[in-house]
Each structure stands twice: as C-alpha cells, then as structure tokens.
CSV table of C-alpha atoms and ligand atoms in Angstrom, one decimal:
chain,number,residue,atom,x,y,z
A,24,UNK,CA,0.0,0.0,0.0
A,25,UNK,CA,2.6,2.3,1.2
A,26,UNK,CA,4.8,1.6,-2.2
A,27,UNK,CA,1.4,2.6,-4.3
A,28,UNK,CA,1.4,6.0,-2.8
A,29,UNK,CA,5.1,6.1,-3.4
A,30,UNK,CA,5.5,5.6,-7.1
A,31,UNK,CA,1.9,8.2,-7.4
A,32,UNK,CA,4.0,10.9,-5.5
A,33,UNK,CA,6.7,10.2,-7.7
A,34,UNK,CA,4.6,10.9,-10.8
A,35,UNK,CA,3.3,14.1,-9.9
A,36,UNK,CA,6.7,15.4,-8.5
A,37,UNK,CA,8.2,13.8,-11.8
A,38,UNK,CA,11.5,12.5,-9.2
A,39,UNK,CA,13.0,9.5,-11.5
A,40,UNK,CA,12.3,6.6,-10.6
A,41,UNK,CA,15.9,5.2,-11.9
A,42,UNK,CA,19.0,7.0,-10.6
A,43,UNK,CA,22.1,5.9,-12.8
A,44,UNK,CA,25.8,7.1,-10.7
A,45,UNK,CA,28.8,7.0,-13.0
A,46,UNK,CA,32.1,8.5,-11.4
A,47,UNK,CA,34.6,10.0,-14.1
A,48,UNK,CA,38.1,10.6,-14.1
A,49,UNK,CA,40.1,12.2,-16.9
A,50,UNK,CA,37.8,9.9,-19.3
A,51,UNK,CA,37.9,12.4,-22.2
A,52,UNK,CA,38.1,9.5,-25.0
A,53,UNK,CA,34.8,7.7,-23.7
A,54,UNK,CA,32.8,10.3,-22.3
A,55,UNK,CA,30.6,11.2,-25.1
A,56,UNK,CA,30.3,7.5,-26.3
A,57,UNK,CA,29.2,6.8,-22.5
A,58,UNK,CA,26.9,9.3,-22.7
A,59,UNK,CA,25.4,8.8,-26.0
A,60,UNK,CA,25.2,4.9,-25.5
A,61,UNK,CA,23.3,5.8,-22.3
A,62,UNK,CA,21.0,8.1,-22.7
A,63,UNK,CA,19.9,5.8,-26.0
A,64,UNK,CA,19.4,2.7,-23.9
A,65,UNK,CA,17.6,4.5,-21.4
A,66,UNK,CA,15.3,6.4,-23.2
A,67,UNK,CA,14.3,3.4,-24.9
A,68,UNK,CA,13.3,1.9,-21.1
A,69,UNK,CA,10.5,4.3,-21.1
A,70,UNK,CA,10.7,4.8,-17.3
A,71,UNK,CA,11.6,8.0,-15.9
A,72,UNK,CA,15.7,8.1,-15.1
A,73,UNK,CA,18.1,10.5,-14.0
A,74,UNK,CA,22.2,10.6,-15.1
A,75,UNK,CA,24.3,11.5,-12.6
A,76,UNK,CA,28.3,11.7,-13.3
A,77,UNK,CA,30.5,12.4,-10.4
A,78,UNK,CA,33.4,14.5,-12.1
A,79,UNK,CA,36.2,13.1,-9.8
A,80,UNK,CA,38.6,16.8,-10.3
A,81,UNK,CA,39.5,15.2,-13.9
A,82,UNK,CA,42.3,17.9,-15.5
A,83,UNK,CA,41.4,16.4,-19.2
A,84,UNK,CA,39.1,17.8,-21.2
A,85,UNK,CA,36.1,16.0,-19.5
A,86,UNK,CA,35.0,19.0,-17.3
A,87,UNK,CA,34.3,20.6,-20.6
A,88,UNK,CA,32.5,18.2,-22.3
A,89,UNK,CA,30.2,17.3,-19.5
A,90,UNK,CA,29.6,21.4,-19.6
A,91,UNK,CA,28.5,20.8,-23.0
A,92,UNK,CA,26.6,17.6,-22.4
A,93,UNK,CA,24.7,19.0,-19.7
A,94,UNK,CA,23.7,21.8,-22.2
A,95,UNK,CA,21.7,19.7,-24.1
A,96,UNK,CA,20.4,16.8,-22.0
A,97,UNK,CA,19.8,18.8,-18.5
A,98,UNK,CA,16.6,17.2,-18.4
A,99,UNK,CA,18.3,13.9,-17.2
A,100,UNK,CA,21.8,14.7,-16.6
A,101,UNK,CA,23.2,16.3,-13.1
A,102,UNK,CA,26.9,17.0,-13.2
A,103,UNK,CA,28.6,16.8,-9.8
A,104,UNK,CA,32.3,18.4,-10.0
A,105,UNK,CA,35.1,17.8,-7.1
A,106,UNK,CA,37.4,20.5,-6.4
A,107,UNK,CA,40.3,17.4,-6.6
A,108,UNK,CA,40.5,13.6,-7.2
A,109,UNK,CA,39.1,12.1,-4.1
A,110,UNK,CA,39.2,8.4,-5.9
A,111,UNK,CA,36.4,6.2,-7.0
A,112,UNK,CA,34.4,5.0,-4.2
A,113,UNK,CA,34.6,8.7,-3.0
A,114,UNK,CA,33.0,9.7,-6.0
A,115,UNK,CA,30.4,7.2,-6.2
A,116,UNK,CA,29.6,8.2,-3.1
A,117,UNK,CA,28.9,11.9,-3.8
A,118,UNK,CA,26.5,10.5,-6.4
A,119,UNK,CA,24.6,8.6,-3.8
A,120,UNK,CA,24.4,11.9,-2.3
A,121,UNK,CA,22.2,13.4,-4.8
A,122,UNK,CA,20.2,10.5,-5.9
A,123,UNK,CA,15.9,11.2,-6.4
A,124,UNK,CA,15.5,7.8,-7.9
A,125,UNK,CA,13.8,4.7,-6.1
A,126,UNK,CA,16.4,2.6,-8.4
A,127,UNK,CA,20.1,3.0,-7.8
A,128,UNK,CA,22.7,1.9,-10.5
A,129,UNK,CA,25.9,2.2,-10.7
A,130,UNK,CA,28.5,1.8,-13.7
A,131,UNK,CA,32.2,2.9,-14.9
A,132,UNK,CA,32.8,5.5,-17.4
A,133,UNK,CA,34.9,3.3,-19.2
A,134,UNK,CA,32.8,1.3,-21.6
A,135,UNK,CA,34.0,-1.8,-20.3
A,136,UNK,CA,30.5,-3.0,-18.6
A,137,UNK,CA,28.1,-2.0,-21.2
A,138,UNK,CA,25.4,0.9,-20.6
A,139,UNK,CA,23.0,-1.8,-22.8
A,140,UNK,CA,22.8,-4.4,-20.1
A,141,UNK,CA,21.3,-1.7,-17.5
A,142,UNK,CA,17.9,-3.3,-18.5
A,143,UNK,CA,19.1,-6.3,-17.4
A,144,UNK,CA,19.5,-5.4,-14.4
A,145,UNK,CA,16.3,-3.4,-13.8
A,146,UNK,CA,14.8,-6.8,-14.3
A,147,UNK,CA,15.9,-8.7,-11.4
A,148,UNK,CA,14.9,-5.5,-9.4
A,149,UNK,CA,11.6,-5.8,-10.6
A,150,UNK,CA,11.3,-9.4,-9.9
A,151,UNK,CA,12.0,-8.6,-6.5
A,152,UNK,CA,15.8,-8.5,-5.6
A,153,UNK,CA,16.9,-5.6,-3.8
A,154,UNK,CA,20.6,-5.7,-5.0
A,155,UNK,CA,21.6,-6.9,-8.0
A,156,UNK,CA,25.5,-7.5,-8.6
A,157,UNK,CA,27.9,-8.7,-11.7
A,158,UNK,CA,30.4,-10.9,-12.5
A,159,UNK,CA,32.9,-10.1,-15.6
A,160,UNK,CA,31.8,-13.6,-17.1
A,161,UNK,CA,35.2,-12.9,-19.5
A,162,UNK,CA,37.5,-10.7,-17.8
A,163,UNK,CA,39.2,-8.0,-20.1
A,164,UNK,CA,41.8,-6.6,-18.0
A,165,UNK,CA,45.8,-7.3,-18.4
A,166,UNK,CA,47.6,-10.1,-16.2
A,167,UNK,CA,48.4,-7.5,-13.5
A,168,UNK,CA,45.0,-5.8,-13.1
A,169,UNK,CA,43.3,-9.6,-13.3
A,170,UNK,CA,45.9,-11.2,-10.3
A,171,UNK,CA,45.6,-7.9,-8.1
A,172,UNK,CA,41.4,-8.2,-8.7
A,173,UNK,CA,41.5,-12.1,-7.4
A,174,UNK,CA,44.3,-11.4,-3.9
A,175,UNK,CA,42.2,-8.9,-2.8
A,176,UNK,CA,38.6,-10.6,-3.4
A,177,UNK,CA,40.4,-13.2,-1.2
A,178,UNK,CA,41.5,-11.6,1.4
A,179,UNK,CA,38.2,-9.9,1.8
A,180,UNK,CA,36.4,-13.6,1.6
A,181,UNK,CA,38.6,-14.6,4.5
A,182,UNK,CA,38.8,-11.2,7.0
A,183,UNK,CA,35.2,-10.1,6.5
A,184,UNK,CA,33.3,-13.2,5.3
A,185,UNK,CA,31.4,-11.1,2.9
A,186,UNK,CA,30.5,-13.2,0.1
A,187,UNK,CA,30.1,-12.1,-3.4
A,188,UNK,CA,31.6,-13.1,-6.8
A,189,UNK,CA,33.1,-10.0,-8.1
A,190,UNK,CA,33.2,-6.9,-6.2
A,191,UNK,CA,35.2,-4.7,-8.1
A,192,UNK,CA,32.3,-4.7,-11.3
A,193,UNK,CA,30.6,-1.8,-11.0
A,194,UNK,CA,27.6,-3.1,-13.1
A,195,UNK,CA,25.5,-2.9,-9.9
A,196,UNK,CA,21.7,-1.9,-9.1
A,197,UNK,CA,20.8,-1.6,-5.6
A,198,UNK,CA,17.2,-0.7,-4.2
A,199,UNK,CA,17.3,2.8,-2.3
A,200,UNK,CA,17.0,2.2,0.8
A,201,UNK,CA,20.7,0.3,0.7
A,202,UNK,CA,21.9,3.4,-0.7
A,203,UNK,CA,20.4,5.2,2.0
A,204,UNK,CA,21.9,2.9,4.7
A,205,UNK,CA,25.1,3.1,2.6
A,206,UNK,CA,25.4,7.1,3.0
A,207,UNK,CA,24.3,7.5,6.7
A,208,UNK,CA,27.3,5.1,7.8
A,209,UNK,CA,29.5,8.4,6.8
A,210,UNK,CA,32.5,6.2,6.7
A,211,UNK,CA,35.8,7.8,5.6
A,212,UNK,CA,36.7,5.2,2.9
A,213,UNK,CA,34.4,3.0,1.7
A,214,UNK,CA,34.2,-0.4,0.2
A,215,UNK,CA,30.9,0.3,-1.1
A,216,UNK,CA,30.3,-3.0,-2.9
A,217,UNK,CA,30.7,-4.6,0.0
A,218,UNK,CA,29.1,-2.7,2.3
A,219,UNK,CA,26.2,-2.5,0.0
A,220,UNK,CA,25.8,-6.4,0.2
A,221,UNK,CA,26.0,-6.1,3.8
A,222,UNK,CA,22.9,-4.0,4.1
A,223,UNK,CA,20.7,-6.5,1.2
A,224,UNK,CA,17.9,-8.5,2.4
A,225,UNK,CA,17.9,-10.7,-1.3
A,226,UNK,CA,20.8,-10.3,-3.7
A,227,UNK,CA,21.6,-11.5,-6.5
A,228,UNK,CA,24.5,-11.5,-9.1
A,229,UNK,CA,24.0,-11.7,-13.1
A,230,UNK,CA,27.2,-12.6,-15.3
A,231,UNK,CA,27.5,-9.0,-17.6
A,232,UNK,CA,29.8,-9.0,-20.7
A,233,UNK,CA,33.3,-7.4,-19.9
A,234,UNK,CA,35.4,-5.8,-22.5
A,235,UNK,CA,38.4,-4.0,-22.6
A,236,UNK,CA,38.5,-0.2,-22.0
A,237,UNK,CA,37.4,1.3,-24.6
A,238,UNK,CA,39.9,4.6,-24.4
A,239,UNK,CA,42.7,5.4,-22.0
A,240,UNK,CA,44.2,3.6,-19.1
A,241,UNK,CA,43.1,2.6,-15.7
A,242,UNK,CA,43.2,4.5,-13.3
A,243,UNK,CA,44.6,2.6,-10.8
A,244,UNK,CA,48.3,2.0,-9.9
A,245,UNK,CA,49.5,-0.7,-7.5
A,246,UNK,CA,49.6,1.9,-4.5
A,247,UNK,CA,45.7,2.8,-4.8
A,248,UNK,CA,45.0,-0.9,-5.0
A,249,UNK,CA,47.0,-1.6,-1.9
A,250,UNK,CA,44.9,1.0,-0.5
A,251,UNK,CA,42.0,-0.2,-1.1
A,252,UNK,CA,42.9,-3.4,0.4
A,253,UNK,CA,44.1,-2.0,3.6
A,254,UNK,CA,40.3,0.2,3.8
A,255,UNK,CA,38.4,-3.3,2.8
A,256,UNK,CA,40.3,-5.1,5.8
A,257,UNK,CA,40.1,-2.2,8.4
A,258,UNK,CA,37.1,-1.3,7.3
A,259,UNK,CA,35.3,-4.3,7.6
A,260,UNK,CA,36.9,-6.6,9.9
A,261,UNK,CA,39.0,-6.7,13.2
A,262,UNK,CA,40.8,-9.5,11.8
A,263,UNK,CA,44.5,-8.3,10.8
A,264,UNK,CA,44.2,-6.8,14.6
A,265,UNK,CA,43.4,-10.2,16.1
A,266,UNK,CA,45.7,-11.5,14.2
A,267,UNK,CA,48.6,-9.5,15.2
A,268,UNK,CA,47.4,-10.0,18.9
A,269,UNK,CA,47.9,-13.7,18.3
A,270,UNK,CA,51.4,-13.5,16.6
A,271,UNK,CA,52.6,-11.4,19.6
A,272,UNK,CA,51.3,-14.1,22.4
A,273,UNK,CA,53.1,-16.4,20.6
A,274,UNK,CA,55.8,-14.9,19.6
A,275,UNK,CA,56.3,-13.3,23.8
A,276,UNK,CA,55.8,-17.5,24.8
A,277,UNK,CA,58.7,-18.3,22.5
A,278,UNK,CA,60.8,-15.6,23.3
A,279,UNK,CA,59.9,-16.4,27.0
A,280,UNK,CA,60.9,-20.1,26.8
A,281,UNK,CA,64.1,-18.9,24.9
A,282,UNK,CA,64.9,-17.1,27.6
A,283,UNK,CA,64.5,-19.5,30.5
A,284,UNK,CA,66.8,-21.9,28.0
A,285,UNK,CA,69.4,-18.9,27.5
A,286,UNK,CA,69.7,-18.5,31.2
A,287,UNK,CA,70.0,-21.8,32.5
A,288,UNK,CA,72.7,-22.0,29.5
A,289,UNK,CA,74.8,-19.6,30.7
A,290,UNK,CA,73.7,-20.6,35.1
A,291,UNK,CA,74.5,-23.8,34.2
A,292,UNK,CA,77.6,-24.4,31.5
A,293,UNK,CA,78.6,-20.7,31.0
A,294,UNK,CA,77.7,-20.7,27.6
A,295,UNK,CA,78.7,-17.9,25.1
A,296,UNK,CA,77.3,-16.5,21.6
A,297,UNK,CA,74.8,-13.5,20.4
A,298,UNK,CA,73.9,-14.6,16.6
A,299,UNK,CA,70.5,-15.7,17.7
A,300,UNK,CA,70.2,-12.7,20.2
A,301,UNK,CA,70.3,-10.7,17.8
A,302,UNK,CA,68.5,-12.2,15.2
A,303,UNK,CA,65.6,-12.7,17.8
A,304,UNK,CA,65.9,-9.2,18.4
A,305,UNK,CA,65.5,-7.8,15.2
A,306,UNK,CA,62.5,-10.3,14.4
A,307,UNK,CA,60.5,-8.9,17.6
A,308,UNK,CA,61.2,-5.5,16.1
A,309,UNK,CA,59.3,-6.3,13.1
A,310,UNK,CA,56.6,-7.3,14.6
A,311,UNK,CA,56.2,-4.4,16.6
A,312,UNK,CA,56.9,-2.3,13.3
A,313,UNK,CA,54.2,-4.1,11.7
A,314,UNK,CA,51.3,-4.1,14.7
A,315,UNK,CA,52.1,0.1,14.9
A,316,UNK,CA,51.4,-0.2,11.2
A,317,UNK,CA,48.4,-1.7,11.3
A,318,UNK,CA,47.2,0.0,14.7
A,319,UNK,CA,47.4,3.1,12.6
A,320,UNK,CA,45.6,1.9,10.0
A,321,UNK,CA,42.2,1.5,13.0
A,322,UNK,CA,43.3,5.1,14.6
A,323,UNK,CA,43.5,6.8,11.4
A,324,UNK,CA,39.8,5.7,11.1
A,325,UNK,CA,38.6,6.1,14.0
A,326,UNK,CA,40.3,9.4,14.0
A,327,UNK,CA,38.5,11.1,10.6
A,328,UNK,CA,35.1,9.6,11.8
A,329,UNK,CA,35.3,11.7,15.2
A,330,UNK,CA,36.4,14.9,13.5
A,331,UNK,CA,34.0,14.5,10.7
A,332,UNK,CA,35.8,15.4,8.8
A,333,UNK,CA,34.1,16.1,4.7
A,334,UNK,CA,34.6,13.0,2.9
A,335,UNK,CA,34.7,15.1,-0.8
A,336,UNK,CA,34.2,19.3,-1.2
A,337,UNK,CA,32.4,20.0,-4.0
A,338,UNK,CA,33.3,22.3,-6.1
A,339,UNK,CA,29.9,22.9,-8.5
A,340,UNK,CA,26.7,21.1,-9.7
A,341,UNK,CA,25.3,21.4,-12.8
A,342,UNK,CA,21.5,20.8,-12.5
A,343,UNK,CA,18.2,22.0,-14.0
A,344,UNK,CA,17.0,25.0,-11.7
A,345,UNK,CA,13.9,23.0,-10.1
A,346,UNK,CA,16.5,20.3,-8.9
A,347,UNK,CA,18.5,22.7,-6.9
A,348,UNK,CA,15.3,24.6,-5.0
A,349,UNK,CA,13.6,20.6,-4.3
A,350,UNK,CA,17.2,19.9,-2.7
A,351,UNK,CA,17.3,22.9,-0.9
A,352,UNK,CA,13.9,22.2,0.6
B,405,LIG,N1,37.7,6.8,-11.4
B,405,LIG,C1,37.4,7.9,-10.6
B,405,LIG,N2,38.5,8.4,-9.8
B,405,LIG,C2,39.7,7.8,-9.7
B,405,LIG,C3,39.9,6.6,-10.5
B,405,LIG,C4,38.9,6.1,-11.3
B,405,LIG,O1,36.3,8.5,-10.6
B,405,LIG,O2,40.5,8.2,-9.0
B,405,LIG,C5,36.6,6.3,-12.3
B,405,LIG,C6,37.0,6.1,-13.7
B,405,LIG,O3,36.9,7.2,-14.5
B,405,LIG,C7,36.1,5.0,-14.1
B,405,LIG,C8,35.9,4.2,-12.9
B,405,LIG,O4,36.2,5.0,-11.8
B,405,LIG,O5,34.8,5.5,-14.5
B,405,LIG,C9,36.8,2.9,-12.8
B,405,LIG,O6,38.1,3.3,-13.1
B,405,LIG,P1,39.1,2.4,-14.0
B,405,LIG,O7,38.3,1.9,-15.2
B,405,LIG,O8,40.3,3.1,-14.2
B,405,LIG,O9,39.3,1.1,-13.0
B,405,LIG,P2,39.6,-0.4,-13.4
B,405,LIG,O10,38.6,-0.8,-14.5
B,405,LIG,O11,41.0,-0.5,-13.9
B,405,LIG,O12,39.3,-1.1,-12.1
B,406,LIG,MG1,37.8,0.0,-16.0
C-alpha cells in the first residue's frame, strides 16, 4: 500500500524513478560514447531516469564536455564536479548523495560493462531483488590488473566473510533504501560493494559482458589498490588486529621459553654467543613495526570519523534549476 502512494508521488513530483551514478576521471576519449550509448538505452526503457556523473577533479578535457553535455540533455543529466580527485568510491559516493531515484545503478565510465545491459539489471529489481551484482563472465583486464582483482577478493572472503563473486564490477543496481543505509554510515573510505551487500535482504548476481576499455588507461596503480585493500580489511573486519594480537602471544611465549633456555645455558655451562640474540631481536622489532602499522591503519579511522571530517568538497553542480530549489527544501 505504502509503495502505491510512493510511485503516485513520484509521478506528480516527476522525481525519477531510476538513478544511474557514474564517477569519471580524466575519461575524455569515452565520455561522449558513455553518454550517447546511455542516454539511448535509457530512453528506450520508457521509465523515468536521472544521469548522474561524479566529475572526480578530472584535468582532461572531461569538465568541458560534460559542460557541454549537460547543455543539451539537462533534463536527465546532473553533473557533480570535485574540487580534486578524491578516488572512485569517493565519488560514487557523492553520487549517492544526490540521488531522487527509487532505483540505484551504478556503472564505470569506461565502456568496459556495457550501458546496454542496464535493463538487465532493472529486471531482477523488478522481480523482487533488492541488490543486484555482476560478475565479468570474460575478464578484459591485463595479467596485472586480473591477479591484483582475485588477492584482494580473497583476502576480503577470509577477513570479513562477505560473500560475493566480483566486487570490483561496477555493473550494480541496488534498491534505495541500501543506498540510504550506505550514506548515513558516513565512513571515511568506503568499500561500497561490499558494504552495500552487507545491508541486502535478497541479492543476486547476473554474469555481464566485460570488454576491454574502450579509451585510456586505468586509473589505478598498485599503490591505490594496496589502499583499497588495507580500507576493505580495516574497514570491515577486526581480523589483521586479532591476528597481530595472536602473533605477539606467541611470539612473547617463545621468546619467553628462549629465555629460560638462555639463562639456564649460561647458570648452568657458562655458555657464550649472540647470533641468535640478535636475530631474535630484530624479528621482535618487526613485529612491533608491523602491529604500529596496522594500529594506525584502525586510529587513522577512527580518528576522521570523530572529527568528521568532509569526505569530498564539492566544487559545482550542474542541475536544472527545479533540482536545486527541491534539494534545498
Ligand atoms: N575513477 C574515478 N576516480 C579515480 C579513479 C577512477 O572516478 O581516482 C573512475 C574512472 O573514470 C572509471 C571508474 O572510476 O569510470 C573505474 O576506473 P578504472 O576503469 O580506471 O578502473 P579499473 O577498471 O581499472 O578497475
Ligand atoms: Mg575500468
């Protein structure tokens, strides 16, 4: 009942009922194919959408083109532009932000999911799924970008148990109220695939064609992905701190027994030698090294979450004038 007087609000407000969120950096060679390819599939859906790119502080020529994009599909298309490159999941956030839709979907700027299988997707959500994921049934990515993908679907299998094929395929439509749940946990750095799938009451996941970028590079480089890997397991799980916990009892009842050893050694036949001191030494060191490391990793969280600090400043929106008074309301 309450969903009927929902969707009849909807209509007379005209709020979308889909919101599509694609963050962009520096995607000059694809963005007008993106958008083109898009706004084609969707207006042949014949339900009522909205387009909105997160401009992720690109210094290409994409701030322009989305200018002139917006010029000429502003019924649609909102244009969110950061005053720097906050990453990704930063941006996609942003874009959850401003959603209006009921529908959520997210998708790269890249061509390499295809803007044609959105439908797809909207069918599972209509059959009754509130989230439903991709897997790159053929991955298109080199040997590096492929290995990195599979270690850190692993490690996020094992330290947070959350189970889904392929997390970093963007390809994803969500119902809203996981989006909603998604932005109120105001997280500093967010695995939002994951967390997404933490908050679904009936998922699913749909293979989706995968081809190779269609223009320019990836974006990431091997430091972002470690980073990403280090927010997924900090994020999500208290494990790598358990884990240290239990490497240092063990490690402090082996040096302890090594000790007692030592000592009745040198009590007992006035035994000589400091090779394995040392080495002992410097292995405890490490360890301690590594557990500030990753103790940092949990303060440095809990540190932006209790000065709340902004997640993203934003620099401009482009949006059709009756957008920005029913946001300010
Ligand atoms: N992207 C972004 N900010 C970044 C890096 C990437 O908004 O700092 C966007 C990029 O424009 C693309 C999507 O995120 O739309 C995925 O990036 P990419 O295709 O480079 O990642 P990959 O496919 O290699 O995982
Ligand atoms: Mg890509």
């Amino acid at each position: 009942m309450q969903k009927k007087i929902k969707v009849a609000e909807a209509k007379k407000t005209s709020t979308p009922e889909i919101s599509i969120v694609i963050p962009v950096y520096n995607e000059e060679e694809n963005i007008e194919t993106l958008c083109r390819r898009l706004f084609k599939t969707m207006d042949a859906v014949k339900r009522s959408y909205e387009l909105i790119i997160v401009d992720d502080g690109s210094a290409d020529k994409t701030p322009q083109m989305l200018r002139d994009i917006f010029k000429k599909r502003s019924d649609v298309l909102r244009v969110v532009t950061f005053n720097g490159n906050y990453g990704q999941y930063v941006a996609i956030l942003a874009g959850f932000e401003h959603v209006h839709g009921e529908i959520v979907v997210t998708l790269d700027a890249d061509l390499q999911n295809l803007p044609e299988e959105i439908p797809n997707l909207l069918v599972k959500i209509d059959e009754g799924h509130d989230l439903v994921g991709s897997y790159r049934a053929k991955r298109h990515d080199n040997w590096f970008r492929t290995l990195a993908s599979k270690i850190v679907n692993f490690i996020r299998e094992q330290t947070t148990g959350i189970k889904m094929r392929d997390h970093g395929c963007m390809l994803r439509a969500y119902r809203r109220f996981i989006i909603d749940e998604v932005v109120k946990t105001r997280e500093t750095s967010t695995f939002i695939t994951a967390l997404a799938q933490k908050f679904a009451g009936n998922p699913i996941d749909i293979p989706v064609t995968h081809e190779e970028r269609a223009a320019g590079s990836s974006k990431y480089n091997l430091y972002k992905l470690i980073r990403i890997t280090f927010d997924l397991m900090t994020g999500f799980s208290l494990v790598p701190l358990q884990v240290f916990t239990m490497v240092g009892m063990v490690i402090s009842s082996a040096s302890g027994i090594y000790f007692l050893v030592e000592l009745f050694k040198k009590v007992v036949t006035h035994h000589h030698g400091y090779g394995l001191h040392f080495a002992f030494v410097f292995l405890l060191l490490s360890v301690i090294i590594l557990g500030i490391g990753l103790l940092g990793e949990y303060l440095g969280r809990a540190y932006f979450a209790v000065c709340e600090h902004p997640r993203f400043v934003i620099r401009d929106i482009l949006e059709k004038k009756s957008e920005k008074k029913k946001d300010k309301e």
